[in-house]
């Protein structure tokens, strides 16, 4: 994006910047004030707008999601195949980042990714509320890994922040394309509203499943550009760890949830496809901005 130009050029872009602001308001710890009734009214208005946005995104993937089998084995096989045949999978952006991008281009890409990062640990914590034991335990194990198993140095969020800091990135809404904010807004909306609990299980699971291929190529690009291994650890780690996270999520969360209630299959499928479509839109926009 050219320096100094406003990223808000369409109603869709404006909506995503405002939804991002709503998510800050909704999730940030706060204190009670005299205006709490007005805050609830404001949030109710935004919950309606968010609902319209999420339903639009859901409608766009509903037909494909309806094709997913509803028996647990068949569903997991369908879900696993998304790694190859899902929207935006194996986008040419990533081999280019691995082999050709300059440091400035890599920095621009990472700035978008950092700004669009919704916080896997908080999304999974929100998603696990009142889920059956087996799925809940799997999400808990995943959460604990995100939290560095209790060691601040191993927490995943700060690992990404370290990279951003070392590369001098300055991720702000003004420097972020709206597609990247839309991705974070979809993830937050699915995790925050219980009617989308199963969508969120699908969206988070498909991140685990599709992250390793991308993380491997980004890590290669960072290595080629001379970024020290300690600084690029976030991507090296996810290239390996998310393979395990994905297998466990599919076996311990998705499989038993569908086995217990086949009606959740299409919801999990929709959530996964909604997340992948958001990623595909980001990659297309990134390629355009980077002149690919
Ligand atoms: Fe992670
Ligand atoms: Fe993971």
CSV table of C-alpha atoms and ligand atoms in Angstrom, one decimal:
chain,number,residue,atom,x,y,z
A,1,UNK,CA,0.0,0.0,0.0
A,2,UNK,CA,1.5,3.4,-0.9
A,3,UNK,CA,2.7,5.4,2.0
A,4,UNK,CA,0.1,7.8,3.5
A,5,UNK,CA,-2.9,6.4,1.6
A,6,UNK,CA,-5.9,5.5,3.7
A,7,UNK,CA,-6.7,1.8,3.7
A,8,UNK,CA,-10.5,2.6,4.0
A,9,UNK,CA,-11.6,2.9,0.4
A,10,UNK,CA,-14.8,0.8,0.3
A,11,UNK,CA,-17.7,0.1,2.7
A,12,UNK,CA,-16.3,-3.4,3.1
A,13,UNK,CA,-13.0,-2.0,4.3
A,14,UNK,CA,-14.7,0.4,6.6
A,15,UNK,CA,-16.7,-2.4,8.2
A,16,UNK,CA,-13.6,-4.4,8.9
A,17,UNK,CA,-11.8,-1.5,10.6
A,18,UNK,CA,-14.8,-0.9,12.7
A,19,UNK,CA,-15.3,-4.6,13.6
A,20,UNK,CA,-11.6,-4.7,14.6
A,21,UNK,CA,-12.3,-1.7,16.9
A,22,UNK,CA,-15.3,-3.5,18.3
A,23,UNK,CA,-13.2,-6.6,19.0
A,24,UNK,CA,-10.8,-4.5,21.1
A,25,UNK,CA,-13.7,-3.1,23.0
A,26,UNK,CA,-15.4,-6.5,23.5
A,27,UNK,CA,-12.3,-8.4,24.7
A,28,UNK,CA,-10.1,-5.9,26.5
A,29,UNK,CA,-10.4,-6.2,30.3
A,30,UNK,CA,-12.1,-3.1,31.6
A,31,UNK,CA,-13.7,-1.5,34.7
A,32,UNK,CA,-17.4,-0.8,35.3
A,33,UNK,CA,-18.4,2.8,34.6
A,34,UNK,CA,-21.7,4.7,34.8
A,35,UNK,CA,-22.2,4.3,31.1
A,36,UNK,CA,-22.6,0.5,31.1
A,37,UNK,CA,-26.1,0.6,29.7
A,38,UNK,CA,-24.9,2.7,26.8
A,39,UNK,CA,-22.0,0.3,26.3
A,40,UNK,CA,-24.5,-2.7,26.1
A,41,UNK,CA,-26.6,-0.8,23.5
A,42,UNK,CA,-23.5,-0.1,21.4
A,43,UNK,CA,-22.3,-3.7,21.6
A,44,UNK,CA,-25.8,-5.0,20.7
A,45,UNK,CA,-25.7,-2.8,17.5
A,46,UNK,CA,-22.3,-4.2,16.7
A,47,UNK,CA,-23.3,-7.8,17.4
A,48,UNK,CA,-26.0,-7.3,14.8
A,49,UNK,CA,-23.6,-6.0,12.2
A,50,UNK,CA,-21.1,-8.7,13.0
A,51,UNK,CA,-23.9,-11.3,12.6
A,52,UNK,CA,-24.8,-10.0,9.2
A,53,UNK,CA,-21.1,-10.1,8.2
A,54,UNK,CA,-20.7,-13.7,9.5
A,55,UNK,CA,-23.9,-14.9,7.9
A,56,UNK,CA,-22.8,-13.5,4.5
A,57,UNK,CA,-19.5,-15.3,4.8
A,58,UNK,CA,-21.3,-18.5,5.9
A,59,UNK,CA,-23.7,-18.4,3.0
A,60,UNK,CA,-20.8,-18.1,0.6
A,61,UNK,CA,-19.4,-21.5,1.7
A,62,UNK,CA,-22.6,-23.3,2.7
A,63,UNK,CA,-23.0,-25.3,-0.6
A,64,UNK,CA,-19.5,-26.8,-0.4
A,65,UNK,CA,-19.8,-27.5,3.3
A,66,UNK,CA,-23.1,-29.3,2.7
A,67,UNK,CA,-21.2,-31.8,0.6
A,68,UNK,CA,-19.1,-33.0,3.7
A,69,UNK,CA,-20.0,-36.5,4.9
A,70,UNK,CA,-21.7,-36.6,8.3
A,71,UNK,CA,-20.2,-39.8,9.6
A,72,UNK,CA,-17.2,-39.2,11.8
A,73,UNK,CA,-14.6,-41.1,9.7
A,74,UNK,CA,-15.8,-39.7,6.4
A,75,UNK,CA,-16.0,-36.2,7.8
A,76,UNK,CA,-12.4,-36.3,9.1
A,77,UNK,CA,-11.2,-37.6,5.7
A,78,UNK,CA,-13.1,-34.7,4.0
A,79,UNK,CA,-11.6,-32.2,6.5
A,80,UNK,CA,-8.0,-33.6,6.0
A,81,UNK,CA,-8.3,-33.2,2.3
A,82,UNK,CA,-8.8,-29.4,2.7
A,83,UNK,CA,-5.0,-29.2,3.2
A,84,UNK,CA,-4.8,-30.0,-0.6
A,85,UNK,CA,-8.1,-28.9,-2.1
A,86,UNK,CA,-9.2,-26.1,0.3
A,87,UNK,CA,-9.5,-22.4,-0.9
A,88,UNK,CA,-6.2,-20.6,-1.0
A,89,UNK,CA,-4.1,-23.7,-0.4
A,90,UNK,CA,-0.6,-23.8,-1.7
A,91,UNK,CA,-0.8,-20.3,-3.0
A,92,UNK,CA,2.2,-19.2,-5.1
A,93,UNK,CA,2.8,-16.3,-2.6
A,94,UNK,CA,4.6,-18.7,-0.3
A,95,UNK,CA,7.3,-20.3,-2.6
A,96,UNK,CA,7.9,-16.7,-3.7
A,97,UNK,CA,8.5,-15.6,-0.1
A,98,UNK,CA,10.8,-18.6,0.4
A,99,UNK,CA,12.9,-18.0,-2.7
A,100,UNK,CA,12.6,-14.5,-4.0
A,101,UNK,CA,11.1,-11.8,-1.7
A,102,UNK,CA,13.4,-9.0,-0.6
A,103,UNK,CA,13.7,-8.1,3.1
A,104,UNK,CA,11.3,-5.1,2.6
A,105,UNK,CA,8.7,-7.4,0.9
A,106,UNK,CA,9.0,-10.0,3.6
A,107,UNK,CA,8.6,-7.2,6.3
A,108,UNK,CA,5.5,-5.9,4.6
A,109,UNK,CA,4.0,-9.4,4.4
A,110,UNK,CA,4.8,-10.0,8.1
A,111,UNK,CA,3.3,-6.7,9.1
A,112,UNK,CA,0.0,-7.8,7.6
A,113,UNK,CA,0.2,-11.2,9.3
A,114,UNK,CA,1.0,-9.8,12.7
A,115,UNK,CA,-1.8,-7.2,12.5
A,116,UNK,CA,-4.3,-10.0,11.5
A,117,UNK,CA,-3.2,-12.4,14.3
A,118,UNK,CA,-6.3,-12.9,16.5
A,119,UNK,CA,-4.5,-14.9,19.3
A,120,UNK,CA,-5.0,-18.6,19.0
A,121,UNK,CA,-4.8,-19.1,22.7
A,122,UNK,CA,-7.7,-16.8,23.5
A,123,UNK,CA,-9.8,-18.0,20.6
A,124,UNK,CA,-9.4,-21.6,21.8
A,125,UNK,CA,-10.2,-20.7,25.4
A,126,UNK,CA,-13.4,-19.1,24.2
A,127,UNK,CA,-14.3,-22.0,22.0
A,128,UNK,CA,-13.9,-24.8,24.6
A,129,UNK,CA,-16.5,-23.4,27.0
A,130,UNK,CA,-19.1,-26.2,27.8
A,131,UNK,CA,-17.8,-28.6,25.1
A,132,UNK,CA,-17.8,-32.3,25.9
A,133,UNK,CA,-14.9,-33.6,27.8
A,134,UNK,CA,-12.8,-35.2,25.0
A,135,UNK,CA,-12.9,-32.1,22.8
A,136,UNK,CA,-12.4,-29.8,25.8
A,137,UNK,CA,-9.3,-31.7,26.9
A,138,UNK,CA,-7.7,-31.6,23.4
A,139,UNK,CA,-8.3,-27.8,23.2
A,140,UNK,CA,-6.8,-27.5,26.7
A,141,UNK,CA,-3.6,-29.4,25.6
A,142,UNK,CA,-3.4,-27.2,22.6
A,143,UNK,CA,-3.9,-24.1,24.7
A,144,UNK,CA,-1.2,-25.2,27.1
A,145,UNK,CA,1.3,-25.5,24.2
A,146,UNK,CA,0.3,-22.0,23.1
A,147,UNK,CA,1.1,-20.8,26.6
A,148,UNK,CA,4.6,-22.3,26.4
A,149,UNK,CA,3.4,-25.0,28.9
A,150,UNK,CA,3.8,-22.4,31.6
A,151,UNK,CA,7.1,-20.9,30.5
A,152,UNK,CA,6.9,-17.3,29.3
A,153,UNK,CA,9.8,-17.9,26.8
A,154,UNK,CA,7.8,-20.6,25.1
A,155,UNK,CA,4.5,-18.7,24.6
A,156,UNK,CA,3.6,-18.5,21.0
A,157,UNK,CA,2.2,-15.0,20.9
A,158,UNK,CA,5.4,-13.4,22.3
A,159,UNK,CA,7.5,-15.5,19.9
A,160,UNK,CA,5.8,-13.7,17.0
A,161,UNK,CA,6.1,-10.4,18.8
A,162,UNK,CA,9.9,-11.0,19.1
A,163,UNK,CA,10.2,-11.5,15.4
A,164,UNK,CA,8.1,-8.3,14.8
A,165,UNK,CA,10.3,-6.4,17.2
A,166,UNK,CA,13.6,-7.6,15.7
A,167,UNK,CA,12.5,-6.8,12.2
A,168,UNK,CA,11.2,-3.4,13.4
A,169,UNK,CA,7.7,-4.0,12.2
A,170,UNK,CA,5.0,-1.5,13.1
A,171,UNK,CA,1.6,-3.3,12.7
A,172,UNK,CA,-1.2,-0.8,13.0
A,173,UNK,CA,-4.7,-0.8,11.5
A,174,UNK,CA,-3.6,2.0,9.2
A,175,UNK,CA,-0.8,-0.2,7.8
A,176,UNK,CA,-3.0,-3.3,7.4
A,177,UNK,CA,-5.1,-4.3,4.4
A,178,UNK,CA,-8.7,-4.9,5.2
A,179,UNK,CA,-8.6,-8.6,4.1
A,180,UNK,CA,-6.2,-9.3,6.9
A,181,UNK,CA,-8.5,-7.6,9.5
A,182,UNK,CA,-11.4,-9.6,8.0
A,183,UNK,CA,-9.6,-12.8,8.8
A,184,UNK,CA,-9.1,-11.8,12.4
A,185,UNK,CA,-12.7,-10.5,12.6
A,186,UNK,CA,-14.1,-13.8,11.4
A,187,UNK,CA,-12.0,-15.8,13.9
A,188,UNK,CA,-13.1,-13.5,16.7
A,189,UNK,CA,-16.7,-13.6,15.7
A,190,UNK,CA,-16.9,-17.4,15.5
A,191,UNK,CA,-15.1,-17.8,18.9
A,192,UNK,CA,-17.1,-15.1,20.7
A,193,UNK,CA,-20.6,-16.2,19.7
A,194,UNK,CA,-21.8,-19.6,21.0
A,195,UNK,CA,-24.0,-20.2,18.0
A,196,UNK,CA,-20.8,-20.5,16.1
A,197,UNK,CA,-19.0,-22.8,18.6
A,198,UNK,CA,-18.7,-25.7,16.1
A,199,UNK,CA,-17.7,-23.3,13.3
A,200,UNK,CA,-14.9,-22.1,15.6
A,201,UNK,CA,-13.7,-25.7,16.2
A,202,UNK,CA,-13.5,-26.1,12.4
A,203,UNK,CA,-11.8,-22.8,11.8
A,204,UNK,CA,-9.2,-23.3,14.5
A,205,UNK,CA,-8.6,-26.9,13.3
A,206,UNK,CA,-8.0,-25.9,9.8
A,207,UNK,CA,-5.4,-23.3,10.9
A,208,UNK,CA,-3.5,-26.1,12.6
A,209,UNK,CA,-3.8,-28.3,9.5
A,210,UNK,CA,-2.8,-25.6,6.9
A,211,UNK,CA,-0.2,-23.6,8.9
A,212,UNK,CA,2.8,-26.1,8.6
A,213,UNK,CA,3.1,-25.8,4.8
A,214,UNK,CA,3.1,-22.0,5.0
A,215,UNK,CA,5.3,-21.7,8.1
A,216,UNK,CA,7.9,-23.9,6.4
A,217,UNK,CA,8.2,-21.6,3.4
A,218,UNK,CA,8.1,-18.4,5.5
A,219,UNK,CA,10.9,-19.9,7.7
A,220,UNK,CA,12.9,-20.7,4.6
A,221,UNK,CA,12.5,-17.2,3.3
A,222,UNK,CA,13.6,-15.7,6.7
A,223,UNK,CA,16.6,-18.0,6.8
A,224,UNK,CA,17.6,-17.0,3.2
A,225,UNK,CA,17.3,-13.3,4.2
A,226,UNK,CA,19.7,-13.9,7.2
A,227,UNK,CA,17.2,-13.6,10.0
A,228,UNK,CA,18.8,-15.5,13.0
A,229,UNK,CA,17.2,-18.7,14.1
A,230,UNK,CA,16.3,-17.4,17.5
A,231,UNK,CA,14.3,-14.5,15.9
A,232,UNK,CA,12.5,-16.7,13.4
A,233,UNK,CA,11.6,-19.5,15.9
A,234,UNK,CA,7.8,-18.8,15.7
A,235,UNK,CA,7.8,-20.1,12.1
A,236,UNK,CA,10.3,-22.9,12.6
A,237,UNK,CA,8.2,-24.1,15.5
A,238,UNK,CA,4.8,-24.0,13.7
A,239,UNK,CA,6.2,-25.8,10.7
A,240,UNK,CA,6.7,-28.9,13.0
A,241,UNK,CA,4.3,-28.5,16.0
A,242,UNK,CA,1.1,-27.8,14.1
A,243,UNK,CA,1.4,-31.1,12.3
A,244,UNK,CA,0.9,-32.8,15.7
A,245,UNK,CA,-1.7,-30.2,16.8
A,246,UNK,CA,-3.7,-30.9,13.7
A,247,UNK,CA,-3.7,-34.7,14.0
A,248,UNK,CA,-4.7,-34.4,17.6
A,249,UNK,CA,-7.4,-31.8,17.0
A,250,UNK,CA,-9.0,-33.9,14.2
A,251,UNK,CA,-8.8,-37.1,16.3
A,252,UNK,CA,-9.7,-35.8,19.7
A,253,UNK,CA,-12.0,-32.8,19.0
A,254,UNK,CA,-13.6,-33.1,15.5
A,255,UNK,CA,-14.0,-36.9,15.3
A,256,UNK,CA,-15.8,-37.3,18.6
A,257,UNK,CA,-18.0,-34.2,18.2
A,258,UNK,CA,-19.3,-35.4,14.8
A,259,UNK,CA,-19.7,-39.0,16.1
A,260,UNK,CA,-21.8,-37.7,19.0
A,261,UNK,CA,-23.9,-35.4,16.8
A,262,UNK,CA,-23.7,-35.6,13.0
A,263,UNK,CA,-25.6,-32.3,12.8
A,264,UNK,CA,-22.4,-30.4,13.8
A,265,UNK,CA,-20.5,-31.7,10.7
A,266,UNK,CA,-21.7,-29.0,8.4
A,267,UNK,CA,-21.0,-26.3,11.0
A,268,UNK,CA,-17.4,-27.5,11.4
A,269,UNK,CA,-17.1,-27.6,7.6
A,270,UNK,CA,-18.5,-24.1,7.2
A,271,UNK,CA,-16.1,-22.7,9.8
A,272,UNK,CA,-13.1,-24.3,8.2
A,273,UNK,CA,-14.1,-23.0,4.7
A,274,UNK,CA,-14.8,-19.5,6.1
A,275,UNK,CA,-11.3,-19.4,7.5
A,276,UNK,CA,-9.7,-20.7,4.3
A,277,UNK,CA,-11.6,-18.2,2.2
A,278,UNK,CA,-10.4,-15.4,4.4
A,279,UNK,CA,-6.8,-16.6,3.9
A,280,UNK,CA,-7.2,-16.9,0.2
A,281,UNK,CA,-8.5,-13.3,0.0
A,282,UNK,CA,-5.4,-12.2,2.0
A,283,UNK,CA,-3.0,-14.0,-0.3
A,284,UNK,CA,-4.6,-12.6,-3.4
A,285,UNK,CA,-4.4,-9.1,-2.0
A,286,UNK,CA,-0.8,-9.5,-0.8
A,287,UNK,CA,0.2,-10.7,-4.2
A,288,UNK,CA,-1.4,-7.7,-5.8
A,289,UNK,CA,0.3,-5.3,-3.3
A,290,UNK,CA,3.6,-7.0,-3.8
A,291,UNK,CA,3.3,-6.9,-7.6
A,292,UNK,CA,3.2,-10.7,-8.2
B,1,LIG,FE1,0.8,-21.7,18.0
B,2,LIG,FE1,-0.8,-25.1,17.0
